[in-house]
Amino acid sequence: MAMPSDATPSGENQPAPLSVSSKRARLAGIGVVILCVVAGFLYLGGWFNPHELTPARFVNGFEEVFGIHSGFRRNHAKGMCVTGYFDSNGQGARLSKAVVFQTGRVPVIGRFSLPGGNPFVSDSPASVRGMGLDFTAGNGEEWRTAMVDIPVFAVSTAQGFYDQLLASKPDPATGKPDPEKLKAFFAAHPESARALTIIKAKPFSTGFDNSTFNGLNAFRFIDADDVSTPVRWSMVPADAFKPEDTSQSANPDKNYLFDDFIARIHSGPVQWRLILTVGQPGDPTDDATLPWPEDREHVDAGTLTLDQVEAEAPGNCRDINFDPLVLPVGIAPSDDPLLSARSAVYSQSFTRRAGEKKEPSAITPSDVQK
Ligand code: HEM
């Protein structure tokens, strides 16, 4: 009986031994692969071009301006965790096949934050506020977004953000940014000067609970027929807008924005409507400094309810990277160059902080108690 070839006794059908020249060729091949891998790492680390803005250099920039605070985010370092759920009303499903937009409830983990790399910075009325959200749909898909309470972003490119970061570095002599450097930044970035005018025209609200948070970057929603639509999104609060009060800056509590939110959530759940703004052909999708016309269609996709608050701790929002490119099937990135830059820099910040010793956050477990 013939033996199947994979059951041949040892010695039969073995490959012929390699000649010396084939061995050399094989070793040379391995050497080339190793060189390519090393060159890849050097390229990503920016070693070939010392002026290239790599993710590592970007995060070095945050560290240069704010110092290194072990275990904390390099930007939006001061924060507090929240949890709740999103009730989709099904109206977003017309635009996106993402499971999160089908009618039903999905759990949400969130984080409120203030920008900058100082985790103990004092709350102040004019400080931009951040809301990070991580939706987990029934099929396990996640949708992560990090939004802020300004109507447009101040820069349109990663280089613009980096230039702004360094231009805003406080001068050791005055403790404030050097006005000449800021002037030079705005002269080199007229798009930022225009965006600042739009940002300043919109009053801040009194707290996190009555802030509108905007995703700012455009995305593409993909429906069940694979039709793609440009979309921007916002979380619009149920709590009534009240303009910030100048007396807030005199508040001796340096965590008053967080403490006010803790008091607010202890009085009952806090809610926002998820509003999708539908872009039209010609609306800019690659420039977060430019607003879309006011008359664009708005789709109310459902309600976000936050009902629990926690101090940052192992395993909660502290350990999530709210990377804007963690998207479910049905939401895709647009051509906005900020998106890939954000994803790469958040990852670099996350990698550094994940490997560091953790210190207690400004908002402690006792602060969040009733
Ligand atoms: C090139 C542009 C940007 C850069 C380099 C940048 C950088 C960063 C970094 C390093 C973090 C900390 C990441 C971590 O360690 O988990 C962060 C967090 C954050 N960013 Fe950005 N960012 C950019 C644009 C934006 C934009 C356009 C928005 C709003 C639409 C935004 C909103 C936020 C928020 C809310 C957080 C805090 C999220 C959390 O709680 O973890 N950022 N950013």
mmCIF file of C-alpha atoms and ligand atoms in Angstrom:
data_model
loop_
_atom_site.group_PDB
_atom_site.id
_atom_site.type_symbol
_atom_site.label_atom_id
_atom_site.label_comp_id
_atom_site.label_asym_id
_atom_site.label_seq_id
_atom_site.Cartn_x
_atom_site.Cartn_y
_atom_site.Cartn_z
ATOM 1 C CA MET A 1 0.000 0.000 0.000
ATOM 2 C CA ALA A 2 1.314 3.434 -0.940
ATOM 3 C CA MET A 3 2.050 5.720 2.009
ATOM 4 C CA PRO A 4 0.570 9.211 2.031
ATOM 5 C CA SER A 5 3.362 11.724 1.405
ATOM 6 C CA ASP A 6 2.917 13.492 4.781
ATOM 7 C CA ALA A 7 3.492 10.179 6.603
ATOM 8 C CA THR A 8 6.834 9.355 4.892
ATOM 9 C CA PRO A 9 9.347 7.744 7.342
ATOM 10 C CA SER A 10 12.220 10.039 8.314
ATOM 11 C CA GLY A 11 14.886 10.452 5.670
ATOM 12 C CA GLU A 12 12.563 10.172 2.665
ATOM 13 C CA ASN A 13 11.581 13.270 0.621
ATOM 14 C CA GLN A 14 13.756 15.579 2.819
ATOM 15 C CA PRO A 15 14.929 18.803 1.088
ATOM 16 C CA ALA A 16 18.497 18.640 -0.261
ATOM 17 C CA PRO A 17 21.075 20.377 2.051
ATOM 18 C CA LEU A 18 21.719 24.048 1.176
ATOM 19 C CA SER A 19 24.936 24.903 -0.654
ATOM 20 C CA VAL A 20 27.283 27.483 0.974
ATOM 21 C CA SER A 21 26.202 30.159 -1.531
ATOM 22 C CA SER A 22 22.474 29.533 -0.842
ATOM 23 C CA LYS A 23 23.153 29.782 2.910
ATOM 24 C CA ARG A 24 24.911 33.120 2.366
ATOM 25 C CA ALA A 25 22.048 34.379 0.208
ATOM 26 C CA ARG A 26 19.550 33.350 2.909
ATOM 27 C CA LEU A 27 21.602 35.091 5.656
ATOM 28 C CA ALA A 28 21.886 38.221 3.493
ATOM 29 C CA GLY A 29 18.089 38.157 3.032
ATOM 30 C CA ILE A 30 17.564 37.963 6.812
ATOM 31 C CA GLY A 31 20.058 40.831 7.259
ATOM 32 C CA VAL A 32 18.116 43.005 4.791
ATOM 33 C CA VAL A 33 14.830 42.295 6.633
ATOM 34 C CA ILE A 34 16.428 43.255 9.998
ATOM 35 C CA LEU A 35 17.878 46.434 8.463
ATOM 36 C CA CYS A 36 14.454 47.361 7.061
ATOM 37 C CA VAL A 37 12.853 46.876 10.505
ATOM 38 C CA VAL A 38 15.549 49.006 12.208
ATOM 39 C CA ALA A 39 15.263 51.659 9.478
ATOM 40 C CA GLY A 40 11.468 51.636 9.973
ATOM 41 C CA PHE A 41 11.859 52.309 13.706
ATOM 42 C CA LEU A 42 14.429 55.054 13.060
ATOM 43 C CA TYR A 43 12.112 56.618 10.476
ATOM 44 C CA LEU A 44 9.136 56.558 12.847
ATOM 45 C CA GLY A 45 11.310 58.026 15.593
ATOM 46 C CA GLY A 46 12.258 60.900 13.268
ATOM 47 C CA TRP A 47 15.976 60.083 13.235
ATOM 48 C CA PHE A 48 16.320 60.623 9.485
ATOM 49 C CA ASN A 49 14.913 64.138 9.578
ATOM 50 C CA PRO A 50 15.463 65.955 12.880
ATOM 51 C CA HIS A 51 12.828 68.582 11.923
ATOM 52 C CA GLU A 52 10.069 66.105 11.067
ATOM 53 C CA LEU A 53 7.089 66.297 13.424
ATOM 54 C CA THR A 54 6.822 62.697 14.596
ATOM 55 C CA PRO A 55 4.392 61.569 17.333
ATOM 56 C CA ALA A 56 7.345 61.267 19.742
ATOM 57 C CA ARG A 57 8.491 64.826 19.012
ATOM 58 C CA PHE A 58 4.934 66.060 19.436
ATOM 59 C CA VAL A 59 4.675 64.510 22.878
ATOM 60 C CA ASN A 60 8.151 65.828 23.745
ATOM 61 C CA GLY A 61 6.667 69.263 22.937
ATOM 62 C CA PHE A 62 3.855 68.758 25.491
ATOM 63 C CA GLU A 63 6.465 67.665 28.037
ATOM 64 C CA GLU A 64 8.637 70.700 27.280
ATOM 65 C CA VAL A 65 5.727 73.080 27.896
ATOM 66 C CA PHE A 66 3.996 71.363 30.836
ATOM 67 C CA GLY A 67 6.721 69.150 32.351
ATOM 68 C CA ILE A 68 6.384 65.398 32.881
ATOM 69 C CA HIS A 69 3.610 64.391 35.293
ATOM 70 C CA SER A 70 4.107 60.687 35.864
ATOM 71 C CA GLY A 71 1.181 58.523 34.761
ATOM 72 C CA PHE A 72 -0.949 61.395 33.419
ATOM 73 C CA ARG A 73 -2.115 62.247 29.893
ATOM 74 C CA ARG A 74 0.263 64.650 28.112
ATOM 75 C CA ASN A 75 -2.757 66.763 27.139
ATOM 76 C CA HIS A 76 -6.138 67.035 28.883
ATOM 77 C CA ALA A 77 -4.285 65.783 31.950
ATOM 78 C CA LYS A 78 -6.819 66.942 34.545
ATOM 79 C CA GLY A 79 -9.916 64.804 34.457
ATOM 80 C CA MET A 80 -12.616 62.751 36.098
ATOM 81 C CA CYS A 81 -14.517 59.626 34.987
ATOM 82 C CA VAL A 82 -18.237 59.267 34.339
ATOM 83 C CA THR A 83 -20.418 56.393 33.203
ATOM 84 C CA GLY A 84 -23.911 56.049 31.784
ATOM 85 C CA TYR A 85 -25.624 54.984 28.605
ATOM 86 C CA PHE A 86 -26.767 56.142 25.176
ATOM 87 C CA ASP A 87 -30.371 55.583 24.083
ATOM 88 C CA SER A 88 -30.432 55.605 20.286
ATOM 89 C CA ASN A 89 -33.800 56.599 18.772
ATOM 90 C CA GLY A 90 -32.897 54.928 15.447
ATOM 91 C CA GLN A 91 -32.834 58.179 13.441
ATOM 92 C CA GLY A 92 -29.047 58.015 12.901
ATOM 93 C CA ALA A 93 -29.436 54.624 11.158
ATOM 94 C CA ARG A 94 -30.524 56.460 7.976
ATOM 95 C CA LEU A 95 -26.960 57.818 7.732
ATOM 96 C CA SER A 96 -24.858 55.060 9.307
ATOM 97 C CA LYS A 97 -25.112 51.295 9.587
ATOM 98 C CA ALA A 98 -23.191 51.408 12.905
ATOM 99 C CA VAL A 99 -24.976 49.241 15.497
ATOM 100 C CA VAL A 100 -24.845 52.135 17.978
ATOM 101 C CA PHE A 101 -27.420 54.002 15.807
ATOM 102 C CA GLN A 102 -29.970 51.193 15.785
ATOM 103 C CA THR A 103 -32.786 51.749 18.267
ATOM 104 C CA GLY A 104 -31.634 50.613 21.704
ATOM 105 C CA ARG A 105 -29.320 51.319 24.622
ATOM 106 C CA VAL A 106 -25.530 50.982 24.765
ATOM 107 C CA PRO A 107 -23.257 51.522 27.798
ATOM 108 C CA VAL A 108 -20.907 54.517 27.788
ATOM 109 C CA ILE A 109 -17.712 55.309 29.698
ATOM 110 C CA GLY A 110 -16.720 58.978 29.652
ATOM 111 C CA ARG A 111 -14.200 61.472 30.942
ATOM 112 C CA PHE A 112 -14.444 65.204 31.542
ATOM 113 C CA SER A 113 -11.171 67.074 31.241
ATOM 114 C CA LEU A 114 -9.361 70.377 30.931
ATOM 115 C CA PRO A 115 -6.691 70.858 28.264
ATOM 116 C CA GLY A 116 -2.968 71.127 28.897
ATOM 117 C CA GLY A 117 -0.506 68.746 30.460
ATOM 118 C CA ASN A 118 -0.864 69.934 34.079
ATOM 119 C CA PRO A 119 -3.107 67.465 35.969
ATOM 120 C CA PHE A 120 -3.502 69.920 38.876
ATOM 121 C CA VAL A 121 -4.249 73.099 36.916
ATOM 122 C CA SER A 122 -6.851 75.404 38.547
ATOM 123 C CA ASP A 123 -10.271 75.404 36.894
ATOM 124 C CA SER A 124 -11.003 78.715 35.229
ATOM 125 C CA PRO A 125 -14.037 80.106 33.419
ATOM 126 C CA ALA A 126 -12.309 80.563 30.062
ATOM 127 C CA SER A 127 -10.764 77.102 30.085
ATOM 128 C CA VAL A 128 -11.864 74.874 27.193
ATOM 129 C CA ARG A 129 -13.659 71.757 28.511
ATOM 130 C CA GLY A 130 -13.298 68.249 27.113
ATOM 131 C CA MET A 131 -15.671 65.280 26.977
ATOM 132 C CA GLY A 132 -14.313 61.849 25.984
ATOM 133 C CA LEU A 133 -16.833 59.071 25.292
ATOM 134 C CA ASP A 134 -16.481 55.344 24.620
ATOM 135 C CA PHE A 135 -19.691 53.657 23.384
ATOM 136 C CA THR A 136 -19.699 49.841 23.333
ATOM 137 C CA ALA A 137 -22.421 48.391 21.103
ATOM 138 C CA GLY A 138 -24.054 44.989 21.568
ATOM 139 C CA ASN A 139 -21.750 43.403 18.968
ATOM 140 C CA GLY A 140 -18.709 44.582 20.963
ATOM 141 C CA GLU A 141 -17.793 47.367 18.511
ATOM 142 C CA GLU A 142 -16.504 50.533 20.138
ATOM 143 C CA TRP A 143 -16.918 54.133 19.099
ATOM 144 C CA ARG A 144 -14.593 56.561 20.818
ATOM 145 C CA THR A 145 -14.752 60.307 20.504
ATOM 146 C CA ALA A 146 -13.067 63.234 22.271
ATOM 147 C CA MET A 147 -14.928 66.535 21.965
ATOM 148 C CA VAL A 148 -14.499 70.091 23.232
ATOM 149 C CA ASP A 149 -16.890 72.949 24.028
ATOM 150 C CA ILE A 150 -15.683 75.367 21.324
ATOM 151 C CA PRO A 151 -17.407 75.809 17.934
ATOM 152 C CA VAL A 152 -14.327 75.269 15.716
ATOM 153 C CA PHE A 153 -10.764 74.056 16.371
ATOM 154 C CA ALA A 154 -8.004 76.657 16.565
ATOM 155 C CA VAL A 155 -5.707 74.901 14.071
ATOM 156 C CA SER A 156 -6.157 72.894 10.888
ATOM 157 C CA THR A 157 -2.944 70.833 10.860
ATOM 158 C CA ALA A 158 -0.709 68.966 13.294
ATOM 159 C CA GLN A 159 2.112 71.436 12.563
ATOM 160 C CA GLY A 160 -0.247 74.302 13.423
ATOM 161 C CA PHE A 161 -1.128 72.652 16.754
ATOM 162 C CA TYR A 162 2.555 72.108 17.556
ATOM 163 C CA ASP A 163 3.489 75.693 16.628
ATOM 164 C CA GLN A 164 0.630 76.978 18.812
ATOM 165 C CA LEU A 165 1.714 74.743 21.702
ATOM 166 C CA LEU A 166 5.262 76.109 21.670
ATOM 167 C CA ALA A 167 4.147 79.718 21.070
ATOM 168 C CA SER A 168 1.877 79.489 24.160
ATOM 169 C CA LYS A 169 4.650 78.222 26.440
ATOM 170 C CA PRO A 170 4.786 80.516 29.488
ATOM 171 C CA ASP A 171 7.824 82.771 29.618
ATOM 172 C CA PRO A 172 9.665 81.958 32.909
ATOM 173 C CA ALA A 173 10.077 85.718 33.565
ATOM 174 C CA THR A 174 6.351 86.590 33.434
ATOM 175 C CA GLY A 175 4.606 83.219 33.833
ATOM 176 C CA LYS A 176 2.629 84.123 30.682
ATOM 177 C CA PRO A 177 3.096 83.338 26.978
ATOM 178 C CA ASP A 178 5.430 85.740 25.166
ATOM 179 C CA PRO A 179 3.091 88.113 23.201
ATOM 180 C CA GLU A 180 5.652 88.406 20.403
ATOM 181 C CA LYS A 181 5.683 84.619 19.886
ATOM 182 C CA LEU A 182 1.870 84.528 19.854
ATOM 183 C CA LYS A 183 1.811 87.387 17.346
ATOM 184 C CA ALA A 184 4.265 85.513 15.104
ATOM 185 C CA PHE A 185 2.149 82.335 15.404
ATOM 186 C CA PHE A 186 -1.053 84.094 14.296
ATOM 187 C CA ALA A 187 0.789 85.896 11.487
ATOM 188 C CA ALA A 188 2.014 82.522 10.188
ATOM 189 C CA HIS A 189 -1.416 80.881 10.724
ATOM 190 C CA PRO A 190 -4.190 83.228 9.504
ATOM 191 C CA GLU A 191 -6.643 80.274 9.699
ATOM 192 C CA SER A 192 -6.043 80.217 13.483
ATOM 193 C CA ALA A 193 -6.581 83.979 13.784
ATOM 194 C CA ARG A 194 -9.939 83.566 11.970
ATOM 195 C CA ALA A 195 -10.883 80.562 14.139
ATOM 196 C CA LEU A 196 -10.086 82.500 17.324
ATOM 197 C CA THR A 197 -12.570 85.203 16.328
ATOM 198 C CA ILE A 198 -15.301 82.534 15.978
ATOM 199 C CA ILE A 199 -14.288 80.893 19.285
ATOM 200 C CA LYS A 200 -14.299 84.199 21.197
ATOM 201 C CA ALA A 201 -17.741 85.130 19.850
ATOM 202 C CA LYS A 202 -19.341 82.144 21.602
ATOM 203 C CA PRO A 203 -19.817 82.561 25.367
ATOM 204 C CA PHE A 204 -18.773 79.751 27.719
ATOM 205 C CA SER A 205 -21.411 78.182 29.958
ATOM 206 C CA THR A 206 -21.196 77.836 33.750
ATOM 207 C CA GLY A 207 -20.169 74.177 33.869
ATOM 208 C CA PHE A 208 -19.624 70.786 32.263
ATOM 209 C CA ASP A 209 -23.332 69.921 32.608
ATOM 210 C CA ASN A 210 -24.611 72.767 30.396
ATOM 211 C CA SER A 211 -21.780 72.776 27.829
ATOM 212 C CA THR A 212 -22.264 71.782 24.195
ATOM 213 C CA PHE A 213 -19.403 69.475 23.196
ATOM 214 C CA ASN A 214 -18.408 69.350 19.524
ATOM 215 C CA GLY A 215 -16.504 66.632 17.665
ATOM 216 C CA LEU A 216 -15.206 69.353 15.264
ATOM 217 C CA ASN A 217 -13.463 66.968 12.841
ATOM 218 C CA ALA A 218 -15.633 65.750 9.960
ATOM 219 C CA PHE A 219 -16.233 62.014 9.514
ATOM 220 C CA ARG A 220 -17.962 59.940 6.847
ATOM 221 C CA PHE A 221 -21.100 58.044 7.788
ATOM 222 C CA ILE A 222 -21.660 54.890 5.706
ATOM 223 C CA ASP A 223 -25.224 53.610 5.409
ATOM 224 C CA ALA A 224 -26.528 50.080 4.749
ATOM 225 C CA ASP A 225 -26.144 50.634 0.968
ATOM 226 C CA ASP A 226 -22.560 51.849 1.463
ATOM 227 C CA VAL A 227 -23.532 55.437 0.629
ATOM 228 C CA SER A 228 -21.158 57.849 2.356
ATOM 229 C CA THR A 229 -22.218 61.208 3.873
ATOM 230 C CA PRO A 230 -19.988 63.832 5.547
ATOM 231 C CA VAL A 231 -21.043 64.321 9.180
ATOM 232 C CA ARG A 232 -19.927 66.317 12.222
ATOM 233 C CA TRP A 233 -21.439 65.637 15.642
ATOM 234 C CA SER A 234 -22.204 67.451 18.867
ATOM 235 C CA MET A 235 -23.562 66.664 22.327
ATOM 236 C CA VAL A 236 -26.169 69.310 23.182
ATOM 237 C CA PRO A 237 -27.041 69.550 26.892
ATOM 238 C CA ALA A 238 -30.490 69.209 28.406
ATOM 239 C CA ASP A 239 -29.388 71.511 31.250
ATOM 240 C CA ALA A 240 -30.170 75.122 30.322
ATOM 241 C CA PHE A 241 -27.337 77.287 29.049
ATOM 242 C CA LYS A 242 -26.191 79.900 31.557
ATOM 243 C CA PRO A 243 -23.296 82.154 30.568
ATOM 244 C CA GLU A 244 -20.272 81.856 32.791
ATOM 245 C CA ASP A 245 -20.275 84.207 35.705
ATOM 246 C CA THR A 246 -17.227 86.426 36.230
ATOM 247 C CA SER A 247 -17.409 85.626 39.956
ATOM 248 C CA GLN A 248 -16.468 82.045 39.027
ATOM 249 C CA SER A 249 -12.859 83.126 38.518
ATOM 250 C CA ALA A 250 -12.797 84.328 42.148
ATOM 251 C CA ASN A 251 -13.905 80.903 43.412
ATOM 252 C CA PRO A 252 -11.268 79.701 45.920
ATOM 253 C CA ASP A 253 -12.044 76.055 45.024
ATOM 254 C CA LYS A 254 -9.507 75.257 42.294
ATOM 255 C CA ASN A 255 -11.613 72.260 41.216
ATOM 256 C CA TYR A 256 -14.940 74.117 41.142
ATOM 257 C CA LEU A 257 -15.940 72.964 37.622
ATOM 258 C CA PHE A 258 -15.478 69.317 38.624
ATOM 259 C CA ASP A 259 -17.025 69.816 42.086
ATOM 260 C CA ASP A 260 -20.078 71.547 40.564
ATOM 261 C CA PHE A 261 -20.544 68.615 38.181
ATOM 262 C CA ILE A 262 -20.230 66.104 41.046
ATOM 263 C CA ALA A 263 -22.949 68.012 42.977
ATOM 264 C CA ARG A 264 -25.079 68.171 39.809
ATOM 265 C CA ILE A 265 -24.908 64.422 39.078
ATOM 266 C CA HIS A 266 -25.700 63.591 42.719
ATOM 267 C CA SER A 267 -28.962 65.521 42.246
ATOM 268 C CA GLY A 268 -29.922 63.354 39.213
ATOM 269 C CA PRO A 269 -28.710 62.058 35.824
ATOM 270 C CA VAL A 270 -27.277 64.589 33.365
ATOM 271 C CA GLN A 271 -28.325 64.366 29.713
ATOM 272 C CA TRP A 272 -27.233 65.483 26.233
ATOM 273 C CA ARG A 273 -28.791 64.959 22.760
ATOM 274 C CA LEU A 274 -26.437 63.537 20.135
ATOM 275 C CA ILE A 275 -26.900 65.847 17.140
ATOM 276 C CA LEU A 276 -25.500 64.820 13.749
ATOM 277 C CA THR A 277 -24.863 67.693 11.317
ATOM 278 C CA VAL A 278 -25.139 66.543 7.704
ATOM 279 C CA GLY A 279 -22.631 68.122 5.324
ATOM 280 C CA GLN A 280 -23.388 69.171 1.762
ATOM 281 C CA PRO A 281 -21.070 68.833 -1.243
ATOM 282 C CA GLY A 282 -18.424 71.532 -0.950
ATOM 283 C CA ASP A 283 -18.549 71.751 2.858
ATOM 284 C CA PRO A 284 -14.964 71.527 4.130
ATOM 285 C CA THR A 285 -14.178 68.101 5.601
ATOM 286 C CA ASP A 286 -10.415 68.603 5.880
ATOM 287 C CA ASP A 287 -10.315 71.782 7.970
ATOM 288 C CA ALA A 288 -11.646 71.854 11.546
ATOM 289 C CA THR A 289 -11.166 75.640 11.779
ATOM 290 C CA LEU A 290 -14.040 76.200 9.321
ATOM 291 C CA PRO A 291 -17.673 75.976 10.476
ATOM 292 C CA TRP A 292 -20.325 74.530 8.191
ATOM 293 C CA PRO A 293 -23.252 76.795 7.225
ATOM 294 C CA GLU A 294 -25.877 77.129 9.983
ATOM 295 C CA ASP A 295 -28.698 75.828 7.771
ATOM 296 C CA ARG A 296 -27.319 72.274 7.438
ATOM 297 C CA GLU A 297 -29.684 69.445 8.384
ATOM 298 C CA HIS A 298 -29.418 68.320 12.010
ATOM 299 C CA VAL A 299 -30.418 64.760 12.958
ATOM 300 C CA ASP A 300 -31.194 64.049 16.614
ATOM 301 C CA ALA A 301 -29.786 60.500 17.029
ATOM 302 C CA GLY A 302 -30.632 59.924 20.704
ATOM 303 C CA THR A 303 -29.872 60.780 24.319
ATOM 304 C CA LEU A 304 -26.696 60.391 26.356
ATOM 305 C CA THR A 305 -27.359 59.944 30.072
ATOM 306 C CA LEU A 306 -24.530 60.127 32.594
ATOM 307 C CA ASP A 307 -25.505 58.916 36.055
ATOM 308 C CA GLN A 308 -22.258 57.925 37.841
ATOM 309 C CA VAL A 309 -19.067 59.787 38.597
ATOM 310 C CA GLU A 310 -15.710 58.313 39.665
ATOM 311 C CA ALA A 311 -12.194 59.539 40.367
ATOM 312 C CA GLU A 312 -9.608 58.262 37.881
ATOM 313 C CA ALA A 313 -8.520 54.781 38.972
ATOM 314 C CA PRO A 314 -7.075 51.572 37.516
ATOM 315 C CA GLY A 315 -9.375 50.077 34.878
ATOM 316 C CA ASN A 316 -11.752 53.033 34.484
ATOM 317 C CA CYS A 317 -11.574 56.006 32.070
ATOM 318 C CA ARG A 318 -8.023 56.639 33.260
ATOM 319 C CA ASP A 319 -6.847 53.685 31.192
ATOM 320 C CA ILE A 320 -8.784 54.440 28.007
ATOM 321 C CA ASN A 321 -7.204 56.152 25.013
ATOM 322 C CA PHE A 322 -10.062 58.201 23.520
ATOM 323 C CA ASP A 323 -8.507 57.818 20.071
ATOM 324 C CA PRO A 324 -10.810 59.467 17.488
ATOM 325 C CA LEU A 325 -10.032 56.703 14.986
ATOM 326 C CA VAL A 326 -11.529 53.904 17.112
ATOM 327 C CA LEU A 327 -14.675 53.739 14.980
ATOM 328 C CA PRO A 328 -17.390 51.157 14.350
ATOM 329 C CA VAL A 329 -18.283 49.839 10.896
ATOM 330 C CA GLY A 330 -20.519 52.633 9.540
ATOM 331 C CA ILE A 331 -18.288 55.566 10.575
ATOM 332 C CA ALA A 332 -15.083 56.268 8.628
ATOM 333 C CA PRO A 333 -12.461 59.007 8.875
ATOM 334 C CA SER A 334 -12.704 62.006 6.537
ATOM 335 C CA ASP A 335 -9.733 63.597 4.776
ATOM 336 C CA ASP A 336 -9.107 65.842 7.821
ATOM 337 C CA PRO A 337 -5.335 65.550 8.478
ATOM 338 C CA LEU A 338 -5.895 66.148 12.210
ATOM 339 C CA LEU A 339 -7.483 62.710 12.612
ATOM 340 C CA SER A 340 -4.456 60.561 11.835
ATOM 341 C CA ALA A 341 -2.201 63.024 13.703
ATOM 342 C CA ARG A 342 -4.431 62.806 16.793
ATOM 343 C CA SER A 343 -4.510 59.030 16.670
ATOM 344 C CA ALA A 344 -0.701 58.765 16.451
ATOM 345 C CA VAL A 345 -0.020 61.359 19.173
ATOM 346 C CA TYR A 346 -2.686 59.973 21.589
ATOM 347 C CA SER A 347 -1.087 56.555 21.176
ATOM 348 C CA GLN A 348 2.353 57.971 22.019
ATOM 349 C CA SER A 349 0.948 59.781 25.084
ATOM 350 C CA PHE A 350 -0.923 56.634 26.151
ATOM 351 C CA THR A 351 2.178 54.431 25.759
ATOM 352 C CA ARG A 352 4.281 56.772 27.884
ATOM 353 C CA ARG A 353 1.722 57.214 30.669
ATOM 354 C CA ALA A 354 0.785 53.501 30.746
ATOM 355 C CA GLY A 355 4.370 52.609 31.650
ATOM 356 C CA GLU A 356 4.735 55.185 34.436
ATOM 357 C CA LYS A 357 4.133 55.186 38.193
ATOM 358 C CA LYS A 358 0.658 56.572 38.948
ATOM 359 C CA GLU A 359 -0.013 59.491 41.314
ATOM 360 C CA PRO A 360 -3.488 60.358 42.685
ATOM 361 C CA SER A 361 -5.503 62.680 40.420
ATOM 362 C CA ALA A 362 -6.658 66.172 41.454
ATOM 363 C CA ILE A 363 -10.210 64.808 41.789
ATOM 364 C CA THR A 364 -9.950 62.109 44.447
ATOM 365 C CA PRO A 365 -12.314 59.280 45.446
ATOM 366 C CA SER A 366 -13.460 61.312 48.489
ATOM 367 C CA ASP A 367 -14.287 64.311 46.233
ATOM 368 C CA VAL A 368 -16.806 62.250 44.251
ATOM 369 C CA GLN A 369 -18.697 60.995 47.343
ATOM 370 C CA LYS A 370 -22.058 62.522 48.105
HETATM 371 C C1 HEM B 1 -3.204 67.552 16.141
HETATM 372 C C2 HEM B 1 -4.206 67.820 16.969
HETATM 373 C C3 HEM B 1 -4.288 67.269 18.369
HETATM 374 C C4 HEM B 1 -3.304 66.757 19.174
HETATM 375 C C5 HEM B 1 -1.830 66.607 18.876
HETATM 376 C C6 HEM B 1 -3.920 66.353 20.424
HETATM 377 C C7 HEM B 1 -3.256 65.765 21.485
HETATM 378 C C8 HEM B 1 -3.866 65.140 22.562
HETATM 379 C C9 HEM B 1 -3.238 64.245 23.514
HETATM 380 C C10 HEM B 1 -1.747 63.900 23.535
HETATM 381 C C11 HEM B 1 -4.179 63.804 24.380
HETATM 382 C C12 HEM B 1 -3.994 62.814 25.539
HETATM 383 C C13 HEM B 1 -4.177 61.384 24.989
HETATM 384 C C14 HEM B 1 -4.035 60.290 26.065
HETATM 385 O O1 HEM B 1 -2.981 60.190 26.725
HETATM 386 O O2 HEM B 1 -4.987 59.488 26.228
HETATM 387 C C15 HEM B 1 -5.411 64.451 23.997
HETATM 388 C C16 HEM B 1 -6.595 64.310 24.656
HETATM 389 C C17 HEM B 1 -7.740 64.938 24.280
HETATM 390 N N1 HEM B 1 -7.968 65.696 23.152
HETATM 391 FE FE1 HEM B 1 -6.634 66.134 21.738
HETATM 392 N N2 HEM B 1 -5.269 66.633 20.361
HETATM 393 C C18 HEM B 1 -5.525 67.193 19.119
HETATM 394 C C19 HEM B 1 -6.737 67.599 18.632
HETATM 395 C C20 HEM B 1 -7.913 67.556 19.333
HETATM 396 C C21 HEM B 1 -9.205 67.965 18.830
HETATM 397 C C22 HEM B 1 -9.491 68.470 17.402
HETATM 398 C C23 HEM B 1 -10.090 67.783 19.853
HETATM 399 C C24 HEM B 1 -11.562 68.035 19.881
HETATM 400 C C25 HEM B 1 -12.351 67.897 18.847
HETATM 401 C C26 HEM B 1 -9.361 67.223 20.985
HETATM 402 C C27 HEM B 1 -9.902 66.878 22.202
HETATM 403 C C28 HEM B 1 -9.270 66.128 23.173
HETATM 404 C C29 HEM B 1 -9.906 65.669 24.392
HETATM 405 C C30 HEM B 1 -11.338 65.960 24.833
HETATM 406 C C31 HEM B 1 -8.966 64.905 25.064
HETATM 407 C C32 HEM B 1 -9.148 64.190 26.396
HETATM 408 C C33 HEM B 1 -9.684 62.800 26.127
HETATM 409 C C34 HEM B 1 -9.587 61.980 27.388
HETATM 410 O O3 HEM B 1 -10.323 62.284 28.343
HETATM 411 O O4 HEM B 1 -8.743 61.072 27.409
HETATM 412 N N3 HEM B 1 -8.052 67.090 20.638
HETATM 413 N N4 HEM B 1 -5.196 65.261 22.894
#
